[in-house]
PDB file of C-alpha atoms and ligand atoms in Angstrom:
ATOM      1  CA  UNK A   1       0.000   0.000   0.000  1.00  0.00           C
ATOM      2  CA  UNK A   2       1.271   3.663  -0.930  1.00  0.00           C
ATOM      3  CA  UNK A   3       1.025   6.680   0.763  1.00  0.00           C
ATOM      4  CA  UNK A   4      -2.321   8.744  -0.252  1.00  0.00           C
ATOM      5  CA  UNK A   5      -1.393  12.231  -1.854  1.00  0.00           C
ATOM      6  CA  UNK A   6      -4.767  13.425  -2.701  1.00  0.00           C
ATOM      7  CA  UNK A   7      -6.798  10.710  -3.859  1.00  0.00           C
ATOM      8  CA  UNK A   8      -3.755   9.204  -5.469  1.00  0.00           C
ATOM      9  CA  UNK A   9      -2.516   6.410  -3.883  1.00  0.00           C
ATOM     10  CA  UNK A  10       1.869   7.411  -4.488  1.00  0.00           C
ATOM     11  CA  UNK A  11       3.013   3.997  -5.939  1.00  0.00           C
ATOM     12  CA  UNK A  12       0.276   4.404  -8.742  1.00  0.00           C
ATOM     13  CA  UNK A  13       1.628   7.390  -9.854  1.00  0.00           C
ATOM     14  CA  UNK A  14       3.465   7.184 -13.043  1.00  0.00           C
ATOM     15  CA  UNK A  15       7.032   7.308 -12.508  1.00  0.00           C
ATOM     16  CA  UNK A  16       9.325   8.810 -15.427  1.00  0.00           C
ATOM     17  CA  UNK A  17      13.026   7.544 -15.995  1.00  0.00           C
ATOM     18  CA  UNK A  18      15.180   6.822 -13.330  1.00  0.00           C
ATOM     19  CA  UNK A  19      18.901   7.416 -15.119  1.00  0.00           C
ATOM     20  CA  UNK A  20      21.665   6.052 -12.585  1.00  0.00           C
ATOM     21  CA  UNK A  21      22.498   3.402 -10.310  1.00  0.00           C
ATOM     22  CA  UNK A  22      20.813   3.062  -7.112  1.00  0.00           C
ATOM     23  CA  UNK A  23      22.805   0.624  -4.844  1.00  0.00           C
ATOM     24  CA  UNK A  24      21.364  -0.840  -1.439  1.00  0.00           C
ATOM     25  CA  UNK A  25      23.358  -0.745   1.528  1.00  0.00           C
ATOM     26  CA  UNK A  26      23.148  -2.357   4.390  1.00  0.00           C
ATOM     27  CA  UNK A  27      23.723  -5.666   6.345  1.00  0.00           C
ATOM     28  CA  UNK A  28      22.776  -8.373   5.578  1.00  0.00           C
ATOM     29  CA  UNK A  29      18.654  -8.617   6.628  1.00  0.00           C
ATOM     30  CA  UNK A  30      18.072  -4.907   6.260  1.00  0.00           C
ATOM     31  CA  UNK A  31      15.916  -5.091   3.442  1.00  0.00           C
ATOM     32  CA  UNK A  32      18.308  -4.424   1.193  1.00  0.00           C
ATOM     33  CA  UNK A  33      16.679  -7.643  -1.631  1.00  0.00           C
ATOM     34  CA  UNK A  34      12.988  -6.311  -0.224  1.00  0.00           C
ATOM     35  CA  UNK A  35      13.183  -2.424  -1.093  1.00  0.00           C
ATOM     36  CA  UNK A  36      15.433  -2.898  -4.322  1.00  0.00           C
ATOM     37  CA  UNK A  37      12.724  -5.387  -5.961  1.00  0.00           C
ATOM     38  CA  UNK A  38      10.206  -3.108  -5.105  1.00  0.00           C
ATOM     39  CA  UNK A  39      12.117   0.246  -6.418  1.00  0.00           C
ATOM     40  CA  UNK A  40      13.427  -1.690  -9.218  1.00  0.00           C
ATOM     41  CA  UNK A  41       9.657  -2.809 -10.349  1.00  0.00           C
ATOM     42  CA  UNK A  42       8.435   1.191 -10.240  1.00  0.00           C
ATOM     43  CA  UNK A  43      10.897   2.556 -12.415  1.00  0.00           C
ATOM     44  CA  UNK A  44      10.761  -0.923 -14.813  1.00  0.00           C
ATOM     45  CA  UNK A  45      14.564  -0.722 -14.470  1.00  0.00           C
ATOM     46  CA  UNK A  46      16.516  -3.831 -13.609  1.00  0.00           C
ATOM     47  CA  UNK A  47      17.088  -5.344 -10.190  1.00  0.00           C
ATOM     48  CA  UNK A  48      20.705  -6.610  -9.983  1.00  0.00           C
ATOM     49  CA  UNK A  49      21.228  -9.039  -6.950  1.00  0.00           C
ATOM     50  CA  UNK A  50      24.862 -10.394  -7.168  1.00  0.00           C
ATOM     51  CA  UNK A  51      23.793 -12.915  -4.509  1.00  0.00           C
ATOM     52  CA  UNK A  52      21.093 -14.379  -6.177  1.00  0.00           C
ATOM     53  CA  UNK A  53      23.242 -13.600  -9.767  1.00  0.00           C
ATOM     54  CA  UNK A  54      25.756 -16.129  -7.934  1.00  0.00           C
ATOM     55  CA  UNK A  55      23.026 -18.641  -6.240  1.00  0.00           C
ATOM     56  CA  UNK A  56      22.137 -19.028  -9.824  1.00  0.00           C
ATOM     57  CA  UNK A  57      25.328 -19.911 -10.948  1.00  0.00           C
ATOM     58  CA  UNK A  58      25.071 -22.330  -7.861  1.00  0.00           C
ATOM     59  CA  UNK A  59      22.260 -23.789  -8.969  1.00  0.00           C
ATOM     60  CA  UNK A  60      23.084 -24.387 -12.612  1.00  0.00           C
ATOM     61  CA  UNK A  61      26.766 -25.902 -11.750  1.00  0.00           C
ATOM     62  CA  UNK A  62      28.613 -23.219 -13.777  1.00  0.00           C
ATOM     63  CA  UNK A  63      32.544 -23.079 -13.018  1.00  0.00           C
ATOM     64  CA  UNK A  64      31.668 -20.035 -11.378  1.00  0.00           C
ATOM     65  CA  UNK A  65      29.083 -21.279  -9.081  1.00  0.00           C
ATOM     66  CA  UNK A  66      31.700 -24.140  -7.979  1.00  0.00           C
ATOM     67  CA  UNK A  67      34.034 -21.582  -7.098  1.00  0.00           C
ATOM     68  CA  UNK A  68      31.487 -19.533  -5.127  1.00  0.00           C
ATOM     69  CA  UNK A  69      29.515 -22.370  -3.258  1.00  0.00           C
ATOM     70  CA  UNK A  70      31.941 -22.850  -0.470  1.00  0.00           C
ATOM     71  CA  UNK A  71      32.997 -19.386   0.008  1.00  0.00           C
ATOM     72  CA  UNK A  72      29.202 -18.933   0.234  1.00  0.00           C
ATOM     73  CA  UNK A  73      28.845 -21.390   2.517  1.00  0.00           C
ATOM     74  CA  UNK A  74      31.053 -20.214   5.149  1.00  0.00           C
ATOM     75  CA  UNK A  75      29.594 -16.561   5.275  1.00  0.00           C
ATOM     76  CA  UNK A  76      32.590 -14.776   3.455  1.00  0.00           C
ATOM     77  CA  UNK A  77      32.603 -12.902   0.469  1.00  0.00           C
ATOM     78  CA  UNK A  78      33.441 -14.043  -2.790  1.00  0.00           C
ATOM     79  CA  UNK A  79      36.726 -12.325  -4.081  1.00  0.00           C
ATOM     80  CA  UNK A  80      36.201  -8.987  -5.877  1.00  0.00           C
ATOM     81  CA  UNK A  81      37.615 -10.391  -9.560  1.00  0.00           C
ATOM     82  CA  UNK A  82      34.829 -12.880  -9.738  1.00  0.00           C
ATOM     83  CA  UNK A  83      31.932 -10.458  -9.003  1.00  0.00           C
ATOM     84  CA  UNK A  84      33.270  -7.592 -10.682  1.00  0.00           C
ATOM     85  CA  UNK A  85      33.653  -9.998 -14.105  1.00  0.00           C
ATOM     86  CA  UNK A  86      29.808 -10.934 -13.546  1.00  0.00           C
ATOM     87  CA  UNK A  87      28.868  -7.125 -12.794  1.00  0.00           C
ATOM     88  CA  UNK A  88      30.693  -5.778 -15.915  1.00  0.00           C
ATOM     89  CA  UNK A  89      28.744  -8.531 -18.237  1.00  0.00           C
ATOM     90  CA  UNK A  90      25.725  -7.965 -16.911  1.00  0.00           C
ATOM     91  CA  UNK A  91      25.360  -4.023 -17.425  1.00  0.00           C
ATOM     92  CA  UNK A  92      26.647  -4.154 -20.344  1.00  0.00           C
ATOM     93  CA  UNK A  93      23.105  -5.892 -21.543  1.00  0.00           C
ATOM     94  CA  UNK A  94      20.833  -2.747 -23.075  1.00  0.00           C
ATOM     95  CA  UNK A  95      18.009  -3.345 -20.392  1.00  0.00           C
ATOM     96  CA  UNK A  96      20.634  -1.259 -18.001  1.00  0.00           C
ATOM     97  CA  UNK A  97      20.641   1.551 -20.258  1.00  0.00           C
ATOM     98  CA  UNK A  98      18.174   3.665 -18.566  1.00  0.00           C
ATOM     99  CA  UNK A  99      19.807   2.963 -14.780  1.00  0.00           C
ATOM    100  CA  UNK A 100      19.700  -0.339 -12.681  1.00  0.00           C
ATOM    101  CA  UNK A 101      19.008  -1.126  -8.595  1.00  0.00           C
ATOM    102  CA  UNK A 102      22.255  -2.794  -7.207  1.00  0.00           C
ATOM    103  CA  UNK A 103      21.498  -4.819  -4.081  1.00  0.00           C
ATOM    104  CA  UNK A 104      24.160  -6.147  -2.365  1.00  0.00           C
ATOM    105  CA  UNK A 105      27.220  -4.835  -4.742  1.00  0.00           C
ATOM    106  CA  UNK A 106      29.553  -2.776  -4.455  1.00  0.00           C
ATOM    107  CA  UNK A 107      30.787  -4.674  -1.458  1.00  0.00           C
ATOM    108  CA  UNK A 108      34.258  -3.584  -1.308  1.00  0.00           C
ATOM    109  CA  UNK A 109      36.202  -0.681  -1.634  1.00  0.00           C
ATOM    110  CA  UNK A 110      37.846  -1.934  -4.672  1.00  0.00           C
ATOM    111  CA  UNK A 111      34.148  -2.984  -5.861  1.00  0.00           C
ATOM    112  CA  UNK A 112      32.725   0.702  -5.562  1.00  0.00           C
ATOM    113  CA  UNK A 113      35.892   2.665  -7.069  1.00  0.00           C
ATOM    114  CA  UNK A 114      35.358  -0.606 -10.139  1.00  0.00           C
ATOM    115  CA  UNK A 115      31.897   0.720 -10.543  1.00  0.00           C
ATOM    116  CA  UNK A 116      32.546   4.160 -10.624  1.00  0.00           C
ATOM    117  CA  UNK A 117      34.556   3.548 -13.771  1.00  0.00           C
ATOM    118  CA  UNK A 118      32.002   1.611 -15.223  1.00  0.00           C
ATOM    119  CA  UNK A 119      29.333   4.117 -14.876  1.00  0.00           C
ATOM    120  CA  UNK A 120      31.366   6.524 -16.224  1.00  0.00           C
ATOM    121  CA  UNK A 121      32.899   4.056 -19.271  1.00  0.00           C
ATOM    122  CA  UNK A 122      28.571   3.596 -19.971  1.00  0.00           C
ATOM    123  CA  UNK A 123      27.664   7.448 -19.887  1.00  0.00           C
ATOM    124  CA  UNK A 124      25.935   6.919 -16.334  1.00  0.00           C
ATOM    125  CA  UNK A 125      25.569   9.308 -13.629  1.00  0.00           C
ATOM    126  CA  UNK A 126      27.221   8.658 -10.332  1.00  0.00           C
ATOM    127  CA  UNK A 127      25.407   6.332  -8.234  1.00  0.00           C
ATOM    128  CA  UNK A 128      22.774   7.373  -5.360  1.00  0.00           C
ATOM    129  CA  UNK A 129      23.114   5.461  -2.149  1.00  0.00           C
ATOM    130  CA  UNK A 130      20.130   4.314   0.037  1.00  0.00           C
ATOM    131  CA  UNK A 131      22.330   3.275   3.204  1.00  0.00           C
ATOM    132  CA  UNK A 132      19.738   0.891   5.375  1.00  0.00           C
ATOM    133  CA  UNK A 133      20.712   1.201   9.419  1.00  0.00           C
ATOM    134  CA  UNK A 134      19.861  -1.404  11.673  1.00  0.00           C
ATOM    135  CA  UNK A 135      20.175  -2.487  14.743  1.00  0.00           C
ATOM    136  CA  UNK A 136      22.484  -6.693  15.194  1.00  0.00           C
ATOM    137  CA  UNK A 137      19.378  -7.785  17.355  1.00  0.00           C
ATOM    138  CA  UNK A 138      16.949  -7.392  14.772  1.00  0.00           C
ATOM    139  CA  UNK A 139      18.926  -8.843  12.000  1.00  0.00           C
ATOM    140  CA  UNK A 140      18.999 -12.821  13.539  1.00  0.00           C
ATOM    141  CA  UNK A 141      14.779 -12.688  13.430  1.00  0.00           C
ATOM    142  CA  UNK A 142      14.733 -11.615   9.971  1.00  0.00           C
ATOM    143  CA  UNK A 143      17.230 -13.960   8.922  1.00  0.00           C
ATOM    144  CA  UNK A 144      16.080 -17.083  10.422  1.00  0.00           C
ATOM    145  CA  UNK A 145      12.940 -16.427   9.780  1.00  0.00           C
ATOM    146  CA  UNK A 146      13.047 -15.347   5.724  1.00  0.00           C
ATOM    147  CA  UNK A 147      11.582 -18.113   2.970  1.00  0.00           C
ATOM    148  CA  UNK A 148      12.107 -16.991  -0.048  1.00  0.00           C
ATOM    149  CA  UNK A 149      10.423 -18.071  -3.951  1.00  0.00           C
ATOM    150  CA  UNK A 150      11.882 -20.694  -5.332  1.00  0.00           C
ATOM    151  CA  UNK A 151       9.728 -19.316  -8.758  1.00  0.00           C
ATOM    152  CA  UNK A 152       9.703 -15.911  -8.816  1.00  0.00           C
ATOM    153  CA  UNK A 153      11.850 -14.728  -5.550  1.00  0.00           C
ATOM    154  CA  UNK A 154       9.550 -13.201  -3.057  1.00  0.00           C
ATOM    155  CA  UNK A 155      10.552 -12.984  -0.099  1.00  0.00           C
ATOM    156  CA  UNK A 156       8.740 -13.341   3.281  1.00  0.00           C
ATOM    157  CA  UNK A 157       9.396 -13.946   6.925  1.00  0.00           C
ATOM    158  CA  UNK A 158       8.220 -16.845   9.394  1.00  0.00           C
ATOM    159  CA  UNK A 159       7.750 -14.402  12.004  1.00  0.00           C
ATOM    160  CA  UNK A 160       6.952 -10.877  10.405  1.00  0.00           C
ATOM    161  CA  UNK A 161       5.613 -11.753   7.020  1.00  0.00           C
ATOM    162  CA  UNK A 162       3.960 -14.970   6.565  1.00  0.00           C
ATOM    163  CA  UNK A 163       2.502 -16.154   3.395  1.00  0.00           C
ATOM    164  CA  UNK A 164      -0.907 -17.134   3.414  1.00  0.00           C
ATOM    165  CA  UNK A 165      -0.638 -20.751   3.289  1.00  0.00           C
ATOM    166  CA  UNK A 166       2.982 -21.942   4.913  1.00  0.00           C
ATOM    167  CA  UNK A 167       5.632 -22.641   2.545  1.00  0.00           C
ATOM    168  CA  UNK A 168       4.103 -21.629  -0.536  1.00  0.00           C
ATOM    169  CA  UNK A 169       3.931 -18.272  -2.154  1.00  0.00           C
ATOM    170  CA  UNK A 170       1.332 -16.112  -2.218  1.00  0.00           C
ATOM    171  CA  UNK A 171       1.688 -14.442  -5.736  1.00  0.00           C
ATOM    172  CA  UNK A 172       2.495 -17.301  -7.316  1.00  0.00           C
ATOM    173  CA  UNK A 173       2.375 -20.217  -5.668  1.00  0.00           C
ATOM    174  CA  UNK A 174       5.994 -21.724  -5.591  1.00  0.00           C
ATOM    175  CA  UNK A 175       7.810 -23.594  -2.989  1.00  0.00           C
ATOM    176  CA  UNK A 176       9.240 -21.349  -0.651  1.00  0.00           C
ATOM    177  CA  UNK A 177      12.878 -22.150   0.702  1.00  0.00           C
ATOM    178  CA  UNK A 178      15.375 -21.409   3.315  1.00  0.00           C
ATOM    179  CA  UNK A 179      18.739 -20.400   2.646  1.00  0.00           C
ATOM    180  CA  UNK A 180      21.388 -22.133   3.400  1.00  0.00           C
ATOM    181  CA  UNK A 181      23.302 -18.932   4.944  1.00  0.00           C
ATOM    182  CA  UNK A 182      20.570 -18.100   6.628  1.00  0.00           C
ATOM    183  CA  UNK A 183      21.279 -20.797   9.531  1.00  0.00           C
ATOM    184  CA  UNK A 184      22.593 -19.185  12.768  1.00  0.00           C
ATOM    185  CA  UNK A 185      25.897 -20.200  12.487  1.00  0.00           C
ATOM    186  CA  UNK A 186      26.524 -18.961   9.109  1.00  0.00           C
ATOM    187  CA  UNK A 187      24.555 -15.563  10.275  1.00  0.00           C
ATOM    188  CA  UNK A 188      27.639 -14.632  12.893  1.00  0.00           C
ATOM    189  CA  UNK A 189      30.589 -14.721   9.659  1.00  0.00           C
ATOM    190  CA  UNK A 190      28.278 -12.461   7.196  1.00  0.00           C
ATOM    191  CA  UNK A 191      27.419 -10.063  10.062  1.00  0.00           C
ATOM    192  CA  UNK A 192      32.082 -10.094  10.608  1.00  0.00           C
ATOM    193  CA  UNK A 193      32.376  -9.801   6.932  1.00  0.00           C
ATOM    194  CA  UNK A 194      29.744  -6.828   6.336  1.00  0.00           C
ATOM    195  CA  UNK A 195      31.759  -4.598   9.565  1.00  0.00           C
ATOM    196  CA  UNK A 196      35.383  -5.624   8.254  1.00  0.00           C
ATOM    197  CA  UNK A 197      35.127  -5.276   4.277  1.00  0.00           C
ATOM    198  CA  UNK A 198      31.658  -3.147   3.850  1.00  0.00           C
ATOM    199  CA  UNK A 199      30.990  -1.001   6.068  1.00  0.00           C
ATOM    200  CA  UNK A 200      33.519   1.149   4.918  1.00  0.00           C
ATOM    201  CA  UNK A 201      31.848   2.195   1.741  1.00  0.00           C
ATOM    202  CA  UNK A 202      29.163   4.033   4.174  1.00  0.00           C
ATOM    203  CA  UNK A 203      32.100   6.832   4.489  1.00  0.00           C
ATOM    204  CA  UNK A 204      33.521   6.301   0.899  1.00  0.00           C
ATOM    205  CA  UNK A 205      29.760   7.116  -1.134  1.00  0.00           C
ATOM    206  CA  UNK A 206      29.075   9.992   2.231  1.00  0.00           C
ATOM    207  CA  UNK A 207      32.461  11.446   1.325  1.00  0.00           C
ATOM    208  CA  UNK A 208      31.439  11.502  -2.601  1.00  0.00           C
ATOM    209  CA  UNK A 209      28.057  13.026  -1.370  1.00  0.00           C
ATOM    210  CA  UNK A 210      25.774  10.356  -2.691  1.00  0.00           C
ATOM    211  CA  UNK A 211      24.520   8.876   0.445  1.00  0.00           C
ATOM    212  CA  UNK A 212      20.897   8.693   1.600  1.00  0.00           C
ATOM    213  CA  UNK A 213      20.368   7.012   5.279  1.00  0.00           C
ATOM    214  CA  UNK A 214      17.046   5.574   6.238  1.00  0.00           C
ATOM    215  CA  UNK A 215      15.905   3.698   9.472  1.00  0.00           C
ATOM    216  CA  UNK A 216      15.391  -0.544   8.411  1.00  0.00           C
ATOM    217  CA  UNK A 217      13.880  -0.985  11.405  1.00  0.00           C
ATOM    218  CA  UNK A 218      10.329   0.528  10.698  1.00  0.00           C
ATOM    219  CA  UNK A 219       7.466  -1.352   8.489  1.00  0.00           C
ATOM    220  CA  UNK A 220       8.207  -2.630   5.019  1.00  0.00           C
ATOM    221  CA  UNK A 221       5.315   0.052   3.746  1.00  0.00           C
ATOM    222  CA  UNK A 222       7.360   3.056   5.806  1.00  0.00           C
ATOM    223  CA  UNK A 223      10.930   2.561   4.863  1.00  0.00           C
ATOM    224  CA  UNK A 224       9.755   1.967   0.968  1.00  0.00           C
ATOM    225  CA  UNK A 225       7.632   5.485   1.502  1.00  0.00           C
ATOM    226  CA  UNK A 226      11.352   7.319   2.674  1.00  0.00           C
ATOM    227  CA  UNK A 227      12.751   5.273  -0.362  1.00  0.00           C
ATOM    228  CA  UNK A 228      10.670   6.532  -2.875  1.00  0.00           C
ATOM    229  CA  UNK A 229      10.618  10.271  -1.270  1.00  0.00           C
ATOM    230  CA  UNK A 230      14.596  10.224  -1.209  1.00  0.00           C
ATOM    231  CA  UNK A 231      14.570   8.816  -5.047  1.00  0.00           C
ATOM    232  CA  UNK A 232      12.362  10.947  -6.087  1.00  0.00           C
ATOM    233  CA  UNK A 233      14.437  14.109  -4.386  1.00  0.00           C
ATOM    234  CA  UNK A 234      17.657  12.926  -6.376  1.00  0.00           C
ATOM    235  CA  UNK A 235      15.764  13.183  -9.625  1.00  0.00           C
ATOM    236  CA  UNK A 236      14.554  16.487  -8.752  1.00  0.00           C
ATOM    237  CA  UNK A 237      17.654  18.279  -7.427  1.00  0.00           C
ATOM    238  CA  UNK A 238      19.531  17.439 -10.948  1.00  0.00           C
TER     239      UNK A 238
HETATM  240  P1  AP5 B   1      23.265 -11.586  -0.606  1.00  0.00           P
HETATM  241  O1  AP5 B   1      22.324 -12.492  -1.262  1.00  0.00           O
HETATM  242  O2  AP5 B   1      23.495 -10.233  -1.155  1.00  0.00           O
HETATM  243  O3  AP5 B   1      22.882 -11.530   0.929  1.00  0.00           O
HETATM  244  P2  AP5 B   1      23.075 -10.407   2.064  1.00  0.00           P
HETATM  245  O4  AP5 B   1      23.782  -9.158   1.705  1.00  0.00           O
HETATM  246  O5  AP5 B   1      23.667 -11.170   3.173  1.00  0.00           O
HETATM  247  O6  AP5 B   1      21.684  -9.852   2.272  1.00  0.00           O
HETATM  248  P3  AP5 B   1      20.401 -10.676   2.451  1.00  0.00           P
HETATM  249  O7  AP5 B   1      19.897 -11.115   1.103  1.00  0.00           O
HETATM  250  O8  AP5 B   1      20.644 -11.746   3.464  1.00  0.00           O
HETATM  251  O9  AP5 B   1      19.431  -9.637   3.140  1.00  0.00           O
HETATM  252  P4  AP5 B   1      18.668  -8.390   2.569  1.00  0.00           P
HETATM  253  O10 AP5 B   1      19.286  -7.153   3.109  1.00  0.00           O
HETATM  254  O11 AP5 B   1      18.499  -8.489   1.084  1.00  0.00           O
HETATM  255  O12 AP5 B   1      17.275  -8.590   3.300  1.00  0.00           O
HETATM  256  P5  AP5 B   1      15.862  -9.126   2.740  1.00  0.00           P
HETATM  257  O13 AP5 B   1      15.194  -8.054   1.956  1.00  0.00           O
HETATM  258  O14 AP5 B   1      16.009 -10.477   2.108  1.00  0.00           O
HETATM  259  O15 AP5 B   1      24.698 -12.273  -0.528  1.00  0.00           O
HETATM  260  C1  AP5 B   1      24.871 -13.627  -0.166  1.00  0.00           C
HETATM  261  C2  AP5 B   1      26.332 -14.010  -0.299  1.00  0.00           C
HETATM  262  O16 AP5 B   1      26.757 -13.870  -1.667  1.00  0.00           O
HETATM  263  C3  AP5 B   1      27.334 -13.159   0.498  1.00  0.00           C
HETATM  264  O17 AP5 B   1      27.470 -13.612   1.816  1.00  0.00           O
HETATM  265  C4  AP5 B   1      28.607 -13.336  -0.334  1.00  0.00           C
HETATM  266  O18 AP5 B   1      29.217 -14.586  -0.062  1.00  0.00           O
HETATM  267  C5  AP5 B   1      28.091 -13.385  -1.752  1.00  0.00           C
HETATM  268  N1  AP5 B   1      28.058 -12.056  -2.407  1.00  0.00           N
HETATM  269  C6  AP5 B   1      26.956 -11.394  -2.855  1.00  0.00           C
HETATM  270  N2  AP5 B   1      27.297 -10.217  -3.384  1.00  0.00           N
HETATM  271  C7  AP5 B   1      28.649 -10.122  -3.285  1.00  0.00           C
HETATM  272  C8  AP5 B   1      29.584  -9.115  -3.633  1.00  0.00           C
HETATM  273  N3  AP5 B   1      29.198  -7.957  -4.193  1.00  0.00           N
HETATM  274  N4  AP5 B   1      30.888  -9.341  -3.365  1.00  0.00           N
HETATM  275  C9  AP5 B   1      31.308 -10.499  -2.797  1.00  0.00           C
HETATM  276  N5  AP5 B   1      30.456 -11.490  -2.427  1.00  0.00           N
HETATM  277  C10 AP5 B   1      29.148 -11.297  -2.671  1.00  0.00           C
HETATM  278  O19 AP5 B   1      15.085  -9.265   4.138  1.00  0.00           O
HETATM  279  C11 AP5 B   1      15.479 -10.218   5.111  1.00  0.00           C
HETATM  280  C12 AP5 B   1      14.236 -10.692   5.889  1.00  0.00           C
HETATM  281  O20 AP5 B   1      13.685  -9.590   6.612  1.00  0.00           O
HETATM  282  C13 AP5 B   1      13.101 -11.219   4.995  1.00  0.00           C
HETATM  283  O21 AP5 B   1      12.482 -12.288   5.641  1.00  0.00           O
HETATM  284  C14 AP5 B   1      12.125 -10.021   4.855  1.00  0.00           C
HETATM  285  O22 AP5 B   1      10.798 -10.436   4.670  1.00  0.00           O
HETATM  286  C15 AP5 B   1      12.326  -9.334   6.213  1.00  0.00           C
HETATM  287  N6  AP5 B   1      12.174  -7.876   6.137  1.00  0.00           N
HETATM  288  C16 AP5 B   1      12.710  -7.036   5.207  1.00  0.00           C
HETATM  289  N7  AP5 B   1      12.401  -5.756   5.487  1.00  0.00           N
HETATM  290  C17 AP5 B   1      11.671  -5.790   6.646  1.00  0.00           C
HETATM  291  C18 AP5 B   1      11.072  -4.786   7.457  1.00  0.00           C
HETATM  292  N8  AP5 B   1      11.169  -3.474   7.145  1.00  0.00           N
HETATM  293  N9  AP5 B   1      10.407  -5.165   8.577  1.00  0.00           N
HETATM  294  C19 AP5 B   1      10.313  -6.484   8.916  1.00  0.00           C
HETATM  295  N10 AP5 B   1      10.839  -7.486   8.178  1.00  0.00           N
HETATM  296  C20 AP5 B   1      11.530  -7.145   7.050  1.00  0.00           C
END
């Protein structure tokens, strides 16, 4: 549900071109997958997961997948050369021409300053940040409790989001699964590796002025209202 402006409900509203990158920051169970499907969808612009670019290549036994799976596995990230190959392949595909949503990439240093060069090699503005804060205690429910689409990749929670009728999905009714990293003890290394090798790009895109915060912890409906208000800013200060 959107926010009423008149008797025009905002997410109905037609939404022009959104022309950039728009990455999503934050650990992992902010939201980041939630928010970026959902801003992705209202400016018909691509949503570009490298996790579930590189569960894919899991799935389908690709070189690359064999490489990833373990590193995967263990909660660490997978090193920048293989993601940054995958990245620079996938843009390059003319649905990104009119601007993409990144969730869960850049994820490194080296990964962001990469990108930058990209955008600029493809005629792209410099990307807008939506950084997602939230509090370690929260994170373990969402995680634990997230199924996700086998089909089309919706994603609910056990605890805070059920689907209507348990383990299936509501839009369209595929098996819903858990994630293997998604088990407690695979939770603790993601949470080390977001602090030690990520959370450094939350200074790196404020320094470069591009960085939007916004509280994870509200509702799903509130913090994709301050999304689509702090989008919708960027386009209009240009
Ligand atoms: P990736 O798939 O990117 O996982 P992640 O960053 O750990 O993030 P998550 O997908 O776990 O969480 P999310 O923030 O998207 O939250 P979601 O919306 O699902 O990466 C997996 C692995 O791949 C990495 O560990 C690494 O090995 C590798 N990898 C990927 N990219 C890489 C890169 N660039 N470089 C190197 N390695 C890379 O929500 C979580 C749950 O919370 C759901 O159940 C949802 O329903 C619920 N929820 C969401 N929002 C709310 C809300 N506002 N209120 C209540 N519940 C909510």
């Amino acid at each position: 549900m959107g926010v009423e402006v008149g008797n025009v409900a905002l997410d109905q509203r037609p939404v022009s071109k959104l022309d950039r990158a728009v990455i999503f920051l934050g650990p992992p169970g902010s939201g980041k997958g939630t928010q970026a499907k959902t801003l992705a969808g209202k400016y018909g612009v691509p949503h570009l997961s490298t996790g579930d670019m590189l569960r894919e290549h899991i799935a389908q036994g690709t070189p690359l997948g064999l490489k990833a799976k373990p590193i995967m596995d263990r909660g660490e990230l997978v090193p920048d050369s293989v993601v940054l190959k995958m990245v620079a392949e996938r843009i390059e595909r003319p649905d990104c021409s009119q601007g993409f949503v990144f969730d869960g990439f850049p994820r490194t240093v080296t990964q962001a300053k990469y990108l930058g060069e990209l955008l600029k090699y493809h005629g792209l503005k410099q990307p807008f940040v939506i950084h997602l804060v939230i509090s370690t205690a929260l994170l373990m429910r969402r995680l634990t409790g997230r199924r996700t689409c086998k089909v089309g990749g919706e994603i609910y929670n056990v605890y805070d989001r059920p689907p209507k009728m348990d383990g299936i999905c509501d839009k369209d009714g595929g098996e819903l699964y858990q994630r293997p990293d998604d088990r407690e003890e695979v939770i603790q290394p993601r949470l080390n590796a977001y602090e030690k090798q990520t959370a450094p790009l939350v200074s790196y895109y404020r320094r470069l002025g591009a960085l939007h915060q916004i509280d994870a912890s509200k509702s799903v409906a509130e913090v994709e209202q301050e999304i689509t208000q702090a989008v919708a800013n960027i386009r209009g200060a240009r």
